[in-house]
PDB file of C-alpha atoms in Angstrom:
ATOM      1  CA  MET A 241     -18.910   3.195  -7.267  1.00 59.00           C
ATOM      2  CA  THR A 242     -16.682   6.750  -7.336  1.00 64.00           C
ATOM      3  CA  ASP A 243     -14.678   7.425 -10.455  1.00 72.00           C
ATOM      4  CA  ILE A 244     -11.084   8.335  -9.640  1.00 82.00           C
ATOM      5  CA  ALA A 245      -9.133  10.534 -11.782  1.00 78.00           C
ATOM      6  CA  PRO A 246      -5.653   9.526 -13.207  1.00 90.00           C
ATOM      7  CA  LEU A 247      -3.262   8.530 -10.501  1.00 96.00           C
ATOM      8  CA  HIS A 248       0.351  10.135 -10.162  1.00 97.00           C
ATOM      9  CA  THR A 249       3.204   7.625 -11.339  1.00 97.00           C
ATOM     10  CA  THR A 250       6.761   7.498 -11.468  1.00 97.00           C
ATOM     11  CA  ARG A 251       8.592   5.225 -13.949  1.00 97.00           C
ATOM     12  CA  VAL A 252      11.948   2.835 -12.837  1.00 97.00           C
ATOM     13  CA  GLY A 253      13.540   1.000 -15.213  1.00 95.00           C
ATOM     14  CA  GLU A 254      13.779   0.644 -18.977  1.00 93.00           C
ATOM     15  CA  GLN A 255      13.630  -2.908 -19.715  1.00 93.00           C
ATOM     16  CA  GLY A 256      12.171  -6.112 -18.803  1.00 94.00           C
ATOM     17  CA  SER A 257       8.868  -6.895 -17.862  1.00 96.00           C
ATOM     18  CA  PRO A 258       6.404  -4.551 -16.262  1.00 97.00           C
ATOM     19  CA  VAL A 259       5.776  -4.329 -12.386  1.00 98.00           C
ATOM     20  CA  VAL A 260       3.322  -2.366 -10.707  1.00 98.00           C
ATOM     21  CA  PHE A 261       3.735  -1.037  -7.081  1.00 98.00           C
ATOM     22  CA  CYS A 262       0.910  -0.175  -4.804  1.00 98.00           C
ATOM     23  CA  HIS A 263       1.678   1.326  -1.110  1.00 98.00           C
ATOM     24  CA  GLY A 264      -0.037   1.418   2.205  1.00 96.00           C
ATOM     25  CA  LEU A 265      -2.021   4.075   4.364  1.00 95.00           C
ATOM     26  CA  PHE A 266       0.048   7.206   4.571  1.00 96.00           C
ATOM     27  CA  GLY A 267       2.711   5.904   1.555  1.00 95.00           C
ATOM     28  CA  GLN A 268       3.712   7.251  -1.634  1.00 97.00           C
ATOM     29  CA  GLY A 269       5.033   5.467  -4.616  1.00 97.00           C
ATOM     30  CA  LYS A 270       8.109   6.431  -3.972  1.00 95.00           C
ATOM     31  CA  ASN A 271       8.315   3.851  -0.780  1.00 94.00           C
ATOM     32  CA  TRP A 272       9.087   1.113  -3.094  1.00 97.00           C
ATOM     33  CA  SER A 273      11.993   2.955  -4.913  1.00 97.00           C
ATOM     34  CA  GLN A 274      14.769   1.398  -3.600  1.00 96.00           C
ATOM     35  CA  ILE A 275      13.419  -2.001  -4.246  1.00 97.00           C
ATOM     36  CA  ALA A 276      12.272  -0.869  -7.688  1.00 98.00           C
ATOM     37  CA  LYS A 277      15.900   0.194  -8.537  1.00 97.00           C
ATOM     38  CA  ALA A 278      17.113  -3.108  -7.429  1.00 97.00           C
ATOM     39  CA  LEU A 279      14.893  -4.792  -9.917  1.00 97.00           C
ATOM     40  CA  ALA A 280      15.705  -2.538 -12.794  1.00 96.00           C
ATOM     41  CA  ASP A 281      17.932  -4.805 -14.623  1.00 94.00           C
ATOM     42  CA  ARG A 282      15.104  -7.085 -15.203  1.00 95.00           C
ATOM     43  CA  HIS A 283      12.208  -4.898 -14.835  1.00 97.00           C
ATOM     44  CA  ARG A 284      10.168  -2.176 -15.921  1.00 97.00           C
ATOM     45  CA  SER A 285       8.551  -0.504 -12.701  1.00 97.00           C
ATOM     46  CA  THR A 286       5.752   1.818 -12.038  1.00 98.00           C
ATOM     47  CA  LEU A 287       5.575   3.431  -8.164  1.00 98.00           C
ATOM     48  CA  VAL A 288       1.838   4.453  -8.053  1.00 98.00           C
ATOM     49  CA  ASP A 289       0.748   7.193  -5.743  1.00 98.00           C
ATOM     50  CA  MET A 290      -2.494   5.861  -4.592  1.00 98.00           C
ATOM     51  CA  PRO A 291      -5.711   7.816  -4.292  1.00 97.00           C
ATOM     52  CA  ASP A 292      -5.702  10.135  -1.720  1.00 97.00           C
ATOM     53  CA  HIS A 293      -2.025  10.177  -1.167  1.00 97.00           C
ATOM     54  CA  GLY A 294       1.176  11.486  -2.773  1.00 96.00           C
ATOM     55  CA  ARG A 295       0.471  13.526  -5.705  1.00 96.00           C
ATOM     56  CA  SER A 296      -2.499  11.809  -7.093  1.00 97.00           C
ATOM     57  CA  PRO A 297      -6.201  13.190  -6.537  1.00 96.00           C
ATOM     58  CA  TRP A 298      -8.087  13.480  -3.400  1.00 96.00           C
ATOM     59  CA  THR A 299     -11.753  11.627  -3.657  1.00 96.00           C
ATOM     60  CA  GLU A 300     -14.704  12.141  -1.270  1.00 95.00           C
ATOM     61  CA  ARG A 301     -14.636   8.627  -0.173  1.00 95.00           C
ATOM     62  CA  LEU A 302     -12.588   5.512   0.471  1.00 96.00           C
ATOM     63  CA  ASP A 303     -13.703   3.072  -2.382  1.00 96.00           C
ATOM     64  CA  TYR A 304     -11.677  -0.171  -2.689  1.00 97.00           C
ATOM     65  CA  GLU A 305     -13.198  -1.109  -6.182  1.00 96.00           C
ATOM     66  CA  ALA A 306     -12.435   2.282  -7.729  1.00 96.00           C
ATOM     67  CA  MET A 307      -9.087   2.140  -6.272  1.00 97.00           C
ATOM     68  CA  ALA A 308      -8.876  -1.112  -7.723  1.00 97.00           C
ATOM     69  CA  ASP A 309     -10.315   0.001 -11.306  1.00 97.00           C
ATOM     70  CA  ALA A 310      -7.873   3.074 -11.142  1.00 97.00           C
ATOM     71  CA  VAL A 311      -5.117   0.879 -10.923  1.00 97.00           C
ATOM     72  CA  ALA A 312      -6.092  -1.810 -13.300  1.00 97.00           C
ATOM     73  CA  GLY A 313      -6.377   1.517 -15.481  1.00 95.00           C
ATOM     74  CA  LEU A 314      -2.881   1.941 -15.577  1.00 95.00           C
ATOM     75  CA  LEU A 315      -2.141  -1.382 -17.126  1.00 94.00           C
ATOM     76  CA  ASP A 316      -1.992  -1.134 -20.811  1.00 90.00           C
ATOM     77  CA  GLU A 317      -0.448  -4.657 -20.956  1.00 95.00           C
ATOM     78  CA  PRO A 318      -0.494  -7.643 -18.472  1.00 97.00           C
ATOM     79  CA  ALA A 319       1.886  -6.745 -15.673  1.00 98.00           C
ATOM     80  CA  ALA A 320       2.776  -8.068 -11.819  1.00 98.00           C
ATOM     81  CA  LEU A 321       1.386  -6.183  -9.233  1.00 98.00           C
ATOM     82  CA  VAL A 322       2.744  -5.680  -5.991  1.00 98.00           C
ATOM     83  CA  GLY A 323       0.565  -4.093  -3.140  1.00 98.00           C
ATOM     84  CA  HIS A 324       1.313  -3.588   0.428  1.00 98.00           C
ATOM     85  CA  SER A 325      -1.730  -3.259   3.389  1.00 96.00           C
ATOM     86  CA  MET A 326      -4.201  -0.827   1.860  1.00 97.00           C
ATOM     87  CA  GLY A 327      -2.443  -1.131  -1.553  1.00 98.00           C
ATOM     88  CA  GLY A 328      -2.340  -4.929  -1.025  1.00 98.00           C
ATOM     89  CA  LYS A 329      -6.177  -5.144  -0.959  1.00 98.00           C
ATOM     90  CA  ALA A 330      -6.609  -2.840  -3.847  1.00 98.00           C
ATOM     91  CA  ALA A 331      -4.157  -4.845  -5.838  1.00 98.00           C
ATOM     92  CA  MET A 332      -6.216  -8.037  -5.110  1.00 98.00           C
ATOM     93  CA  LEU A 333      -9.515  -6.820  -6.021  1.00 98.00           C
ATOM     94  CA  ALA A 334      -7.627  -5.135  -9.289  1.00 98.00           C
ATOM     95  CA  ALA A 335      -6.505  -9.009 -10.041  1.00 98.00           C
ATOM     96  CA  LEU A 336      -9.821 -10.137  -9.034  1.00 98.00           C
ATOM     97  CA  ARG A 337     -12.075  -7.565 -11.268  1.00 98.00           C
ATOM     98  CA  HIS A 338      -9.474  -7.573 -14.063  1.00 98.00           C
ATOM     99  CA  PRO A 339      -7.727 -10.956 -14.236  1.00 98.00           C
ATOM    100  CA  GLU A 340      -6.719 -10.373 -17.787  1.00 97.00           C
ATOM    101  CA  ARG A 341      -4.612  -7.665 -16.980  1.00 97.00           C
ATOM    102  CA  VAL A 342      -2.202  -8.914 -14.042  1.00 98.00           C
ATOM    103  CA  GLU A 343      -0.193 -11.452 -15.132  1.00 97.00           C
ATOM    104  CA  ARG A 344       0.757 -12.336 -11.504  1.00 98.00           C
ATOM    105  CA  LEU A 345       0.589 -10.639  -7.852  1.00 98.00           C
ATOM    106  CA  VAL A 346       2.404  -9.969  -4.754  1.00 98.00           C
ATOM    107  CA  VAL A 347       0.440  -9.297  -1.591  1.00 98.00           C
ATOM    108  CA  VAL A 348       2.771  -7.807   1.231  1.00 98.00           C
ATOM    109  CA  ASP A 349       1.204  -8.203   4.917  1.00 97.00           C
ATOM    110  CA  VAL A 350      -2.392  -7.825   4.482  1.00 97.00           C
ATOM    111  CA  SER A 351      -5.221 -10.522   3.835  1.00 97.00           C
ATOM    112  CA  PRO A 352      -8.557 -10.282   2.095  1.00 97.00           C
ATOM    113  CA  VAL A 353     -10.730  -9.879   5.271  1.00 96.00           C
ATOM    114  CA  ALA A 354     -12.380  -7.062   7.668  1.00 94.00           C
ATOM    115  CA  TYR A 355     -10.060  -6.339  10.314  1.00 93.00           C
ATOM    116  CA  ARG A 356     -11.279  -5.652  13.787  1.00 85.00           C
ATOM    117  CA  SER A 357     -11.302  -1.965  15.011  1.00 72.00           C
ATOM    118  CA  SER A 358      -8.176  -0.743  15.927  1.00 71.00           C
ATOM    119  CA  ASP A 359      -7.306   2.680  17.420  1.00 75.00           C
ATOM    120  CA  GLU A 360      -3.571   2.762  16.098  1.00 84.00           C
ATOM    121  CA  PHE A 361      -4.162   4.277  12.935  1.00 89.00           C
ATOM    122  CA  ARG A 362      -7.018   6.785  14.134  1.00 92.00           C
ATOM    123  CA  GLY A 363      -4.064   7.717  16.573  1.00 92.00           C
ATOM    124  CA  PHE A 364      -1.705   8.619  14.039  1.00 94.00           C
ATOM    125  CA  ILE A 365      -4.218  10.499  12.165  1.00 96.00           C
ATOM    126  CA  ASP A 366      -5.728  12.469  15.064  1.00 96.00           C
ATOM    127  CA  ALA A 367      -1.762  13.178  15.779  1.00 96.00           C
ATOM    128  CA  MET A 368      -1.208  14.391  12.361  1.00 97.00           C
ATOM    129  CA  LEU A 369      -4.119  16.534  12.422  1.00 97.00           C
ATOM    130  CA  ALA A 370      -3.362  18.204  15.555  1.00 96.00           C
ATOM    131  CA  ILE A 371      -0.332  19.898  14.056  1.00 96.00           C
ATOM    132  CA  ASP A 372      -0.972  23.538  13.646  1.00 95.00           C
ATOM    133  CA  LEU A 373       0.720  23.479  10.069  1.00 96.00           C
ATOM    134  CA  ASP A 374       0.252  27.722  10.095  1.00 93.00           C
ATOM    135  CA  ALA A 375       2.870  27.888  13.168  1.00 94.00           C
ATOM    136  CA  LEU A 376       4.759  25.180  12.110  1.00 95.00           C
ATOM    137  CA  GLY A 377       8.434  25.726  11.960  1.00 92.00           C
ATOM    138  CA  SER A 378      10.282  22.865  10.923  1.00 93.00           C
ATOM    139  CA  ARG A 379      10.262  19.296  10.420  1.00 94.00           C
ATOM    140  CA  GLY A 380      11.844  18.607  13.639  1.00 95.00           C
ATOM    141  CA  GLU A 381       8.996  20.634  15.442  1.00 96.00           C
ATOM    142  CA  ALA A 382       6.306  18.247  13.915  1.00 97.00           C
ATOM    143  CA  ASP A 383       8.328  14.975  14.967  1.00 97.00           C
ATOM    144  CA  ALA A 384       8.611  16.050  18.290  1.00 96.00           C
ATOM    145  CA  ALA A 385       4.572  17.130  18.129  1.00 95.00           C
ATOM    146  CA  LEU A 386       4.191  13.301  16.838  1.00 96.00           C
ATOM    147  CA  ALA A 387       6.495  11.628  19.694  1.00 95.00           C
ATOM    148  CA  THR A 388       3.907  11.109  22.119  1.00 93.00           C
ATOM    149  CA  ALA A 389       1.351   9.346  19.691  1.00 92.00           C
ATOM    150  CA  VAL A 390       3.748   7.764  17.588  1.00 93.00           C
ATOM    151  CA  PRO A 391       6.851   6.834  19.862  1.00 94.00           C
ATOM    152  CA  ASP A 392       8.400   4.384  17.223  1.00 90.00           C
ATOM    153  CA  PRO A 393      10.926   6.971  15.204  1.00 92.00           C
ATOM    154  CA  GLY A 394      10.702   4.863  12.445  1.00 88.00           C
ATOM    155  CA  ILE A 395       6.973   5.326  12.051  1.00 89.00           C
ATOM    156  CA  ARG A 396       7.140   8.907  12.775  1.00 93.00           C
ATOM    157  CA  GLY A 397       9.665   9.295   9.902  1.00 93.00           C
ATOM    158  CA  PHE A 398       7.585   7.407   7.753  1.00 91.00           C
ATOM    159  CA  LEU A 399       4.553   9.513   8.339  1.00 94.00           C
ATOM    160  CA  LEU A 400       6.479  12.760   8.213  1.00 96.00           C
ATOM    161  CA  GLN A 401       7.565  11.929   4.449  1.00 94.00           C
ATOM    162  CA  SER A 402       4.182  13.139   3.418  1.00 95.00           C
ATOM    163  CA  LEU A 403       4.430  16.330   5.127  1.00 97.00           C
ATOM    164  CA  GLN A 404       5.537  18.765   2.310  1.00 95.00           C
ATOM    165  CA  ARG A 405       6.676  22.271   2.395  1.00 92.00           C
ATOM    166  CA  GLU A 406       4.786  24.534   0.079  1.00 87.00           C
ATOM    167  CA  GLY A 407       6.086  28.303  -0.091  1.00 86.00           C
ATOM    168  CA  ASP A 408       6.091  29.408   3.339  1.00 85.00           C
ATOM    169  CA  GLY A 409       3.848  26.747   4.720  1.00 91.00           C
ATOM    170  CA  TRP A 410       3.288  23.318   5.055  1.00 96.00           C
ATOM    171  CA  ARG A 411       0.527  20.737   3.830  1.00 96.00           C
ATOM    172  CA  TRP A 412       0.089  16.848   4.379  1.00 97.00           C
ATOM    173  CA  LEU A 413      -0.429  15.224   1.433  1.00 97.00           C
ATOM    174  CA  PRO A 414      -2.742  12.371   2.416  1.00 97.00           C
ATOM    175  CA  ASN A 415      -6.422  13.123   2.498  1.00 98.00           C
ATOM    176  CA  LEU A 416      -6.494  12.701   6.375  1.00 98.00           C
ATOM    177  CA  GLU A 417     -10.131  13.988   7.376  1.00 97.00           C
ATOM    178  CA  MET A 418     -11.609  11.848   4.502  1.00 97.00           C
ATOM    179  CA  LEU A 419      -9.248   8.678   5.757  1.00 96.00           C
ATOM    180  CA  ARG A 420      -9.904   9.195   9.378  1.00 95.00           C
ATOM    181  CA  ARG A 421     -14.030   9.251   8.529  1.00 96.00           C
ATOM    182  CA  ASP A 422     -13.556   6.181   6.230  1.00 96.00           C
ATOM    183  CA  LEU A 423     -11.349   3.799   8.673  1.00 94.00           C
ATOM    184  CA  ASP A 424     -14.042   1.050   8.522  1.00 92.00           C
ATOM    185  CA  VAL A 425     -13.786   1.103   5.104  1.00 94.00           C
ATOM    186  CA  LEU A 426     -10.429   0.965   5.257  1.00 94.00           C
ATOM    187  CA  ARG A 427     -10.417  -2.161   7.505  1.00 94.00           C
ATOM    188  CA  GLY A 428     -12.805  -4.016   5.482  1.00 95.00           C
ATOM    189  CA  PHE A 429     -12.622  -5.921   2.524  1.00 97.00           C
ATOM    190  CA  PRO A 430     -15.502  -5.811  -0.633  1.00 96.00           C
ATOM    191  CA  GLU A 431     -17.546  -9.093  -0.938  1.00 94.00           C
ATOM    192  CA  THR A 432     -16.767 -10.829  -4.144  1.00 94.00           C
ATOM    193  CA  ASP A 433     -17.369 -14.344  -5.485  1.00 94.00           C
ATOM    194  CA  ALA A 434     -14.605 -13.542  -8.189  1.00 98.00           C
ATOM    195  CA  VAL A 435     -11.185 -16.296  -8.102  1.00 98.00           C
ATOM    196  CA  TYR A 436      -8.020 -15.072  -9.315  1.00 98.00           C
ATOM    197  CA  GLU A 437      -6.255 -18.010 -11.066  1.00 98.00           C
ATOM    198  CA  GLY A 438      -2.780 -16.630 -11.468  1.00 98.00           C
ATOM    199  CA  PRO A 439       0.353 -17.064  -9.543  1.00 98.00           C
ATOM    200  CA  VAL A 440       0.167 -15.335  -6.058  1.00 98.00           C
ATOM    201  CA  LEU A 441       3.157 -14.559  -3.725  1.00 98.00           C
ATOM    202  CA  TRP A 442       1.724 -13.796  -0.333  1.00 98.00           C
ATOM    203  CA  ILE A 443       4.425 -12.083   2.135  1.00 98.00           C
ATOM    204  CA  ALA A 444       3.919 -11.652   5.815  1.00 98.00           C
ATOM    205  CA  GLY A 445       5.818 -10.094   8.418  1.00 97.00           C
ATOM    206  CA  ALA A 446       6.566 -12.486  11.227  1.00 96.00           C
ATOM    207  CA  ASP A 447       6.147  -9.651  13.927  1.00 95.00           C
ATOM    208  CA  SER A 448       2.906  -8.388  12.199  1.00 93.00           C
ATOM    209  CA  GLY A 449      -0.756  -9.682  12.935  1.00 92.00           C
ATOM    210  CA  TYR A 450      -1.933  -8.845   9.446  1.00 95.00           C
ATOM    211  CA  VAL A 451      -1.418 -12.237   7.841  1.00 96.00           C
ATOM    212  CA  ARG A 452      -2.773 -15.228  10.342  1.00 94.00           C
ATOM    213  CA  ASP A 453      -3.723 -18.677   9.805  1.00 94.00           C
ATOM    214  CA  GLU A 454      -7.464 -17.781  10.502  1.00 95.00           C
ATOM    215  CA  PHE A 455      -7.063 -15.827   7.596  1.00 97.00           C
ATOM    216  CA  ARG A 456      -5.524 -18.550   5.147  1.00 97.00           C
ATOM    217  CA  GLU A 457      -9.108 -19.972   4.313  1.00 96.00           C
ATOM    218  CA  ALA A 458     -10.008 -16.597   2.631  1.00 97.00           C
ATOM    219  CA  MET A 459      -7.011 -15.874   0.776  1.00 98.00           C
ATOM    220  CA  GLU A 460      -6.924 -19.366  -0.846  1.00 98.00           C
ATOM    221  CA  ALA A 461     -10.767 -19.250  -1.471  1.00 97.00           C
ATOM    222  CA  ARG A 462      -9.627 -16.198  -3.734  1.00 98.00           C
ATOM    223  CA  PHE A 463      -6.523 -16.895  -4.804  1.00 98.00           C
ATOM    224  CA  PRO A 464      -6.006 -20.565  -5.073  1.00 98.00           C
ATOM    225  CA  ALA A 465      -2.261 -20.605  -6.568  1.00 98.00           C
ATOM    226  CA  VAL A 466      -1.094 -18.583  -3.433  1.00 98.00           C
ATOM    227  CA  ARG A 467       2.522 -19.462  -1.806  1.00 98.00           C
ATOM    228  CA  LYS A 468       2.707 -17.650   1.641  1.00 98.00           C
ATOM    229  CA  VAL A 469       6.341 -16.720   2.941  1.00 98.00           C
ATOM    230  CA  THR A 470       7.005 -15.152   6.386  1.00 98.00           C
ATOM    231  CA  VAL A 471       9.848 -12.694   6.795  1.00 98.00           C
ATOM    232  CA  LYS A 472      11.822 -12.709   9.949  1.00 97.00           C
ATOM    233  CA  GLY A 473      12.742  -9.683  11.951  1.00 95.00           C
ATOM    234  CA  ALA A 474       9.918  -7.619   9.989  1.00 94.00           C
ATOM    235  CA  GLY A 475       6.423  -6.059  11.439  1.00 92.00           C
ATOM    236  CA  HIS A 476       3.762  -4.663   8.981  1.00 92.00           C
ATOM    237  CA  TRP A 477       6.373  -2.469   6.923  1.00 91.00           C
ATOM    238  CA  VAL A 478       8.061  -5.238   5.858  1.00 95.00           C
ATOM    239  CA  HIS A 479       9.624  -4.156   2.696  1.00 94.00           C
ATOM    240  CA  SER A 480      11.004  -0.747   4.634  1.00 91.00           C
ATOM    241  CA  GLN A 481      12.066  -3.046   7.456  1.00 92.00           C
ATOM    242  CA  GLN A 482      13.639  -5.809   5.286  1.00 96.00           C
ATOM    243  CA  PRO A 483      14.368  -4.566   1.862  1.00 96.00           C
ATOM    244  CA  ALA A 484      16.873  -6.642   0.567  1.00 97.00           C
ATOM    245  CA  VAL A 485      14.839  -9.796   1.630  1.00 98.00           C
ATOM    246  CA  VAL A 486      11.621  -8.538  -0.011  1.00 98.00           C
ATOM    247  CA  THR A 487      14.023  -7.858  -2.862  1.00 98.00           C
ATOM    248  CA  GLU A 488      15.122 -11.396  -3.301  1.00 97.00           C
ATOM    249  CA  LEU A 489      11.590 -12.783  -3.043  1.00 98.00           C
ATOM    250  CA  LEU A 490      10.280 -10.633  -5.423  1.00 98.00           C
ATOM    251  CA  ARG A 491      13.095 -11.302  -8.033  1.00 97.00           C
ATOM    252  CA  ARG A 492      12.889 -14.873  -7.662  1.00 96.00           C
ATOM    253  CA  PHE A 493       8.659 -14.858  -8.225  1.00 97.00           C
ATOM    254  CA  LEU A 494       8.888 -12.311 -10.750  1.00 95.00           C
ATOM    255  CA  GLY A 495      11.702 -14.165 -12.679  1.00 86.00           C
ATOM    256  CA  ASP A 496       9.153 -17.071 -13.115  1.00 52.00           C
ATOM    257  CA  ALA A 497       7.334 -14.918 -15.709  1.00 48.00           C
TER     258      ALA A 497
END
């Protein structure tokens, strides 16, 4: 297993119970800022830049167990853990491997299963890598360069949040070459017999295919106290497409603590 250097985090809120947010592929901890600020009257949030993303260190390979252990290492007291997509898989594993540190768990639009191969994310990465950063003049040029491979302007805008200006040049924050190579690992989920007995909220986007009835058995086998909620008008990026709904779901679920 790969050891991961300490992850970059941002704190939001100064009172209440602790909540730790884990973003998905191509994201950053700040993707959860709006929701964390909305919860700041009741909760102290930690927004994590996951390995190979944002300002956290790059690794040599994608390793969900190491990712989960790195997240668990941030918890100096039992906390609620919220994870989306890739971050949701890491959060699930953190709860399974370190249940004493996870007071409750929220899994956003992902399941503890190995998904079928898809060219969508590979296409995103290929388009991002195809941009000549040395010749790039503006973020608008990058947006235009991605338009064919990523026609949805919302997704393009999300990806471009990880394009950072450095001096006279540009760089991508995610470790794109490694992520492309290890996409099969990203789609998978490590085998484990562990069971997490704490309360779990499973949030699905109604227009997404990442949470299906056929995956319920796998989820309930590892998380028997799970409750599923489907959010209308949302695809995979539920918390950015329906932030008010997700905020209210979290407020109610975390308020049970």
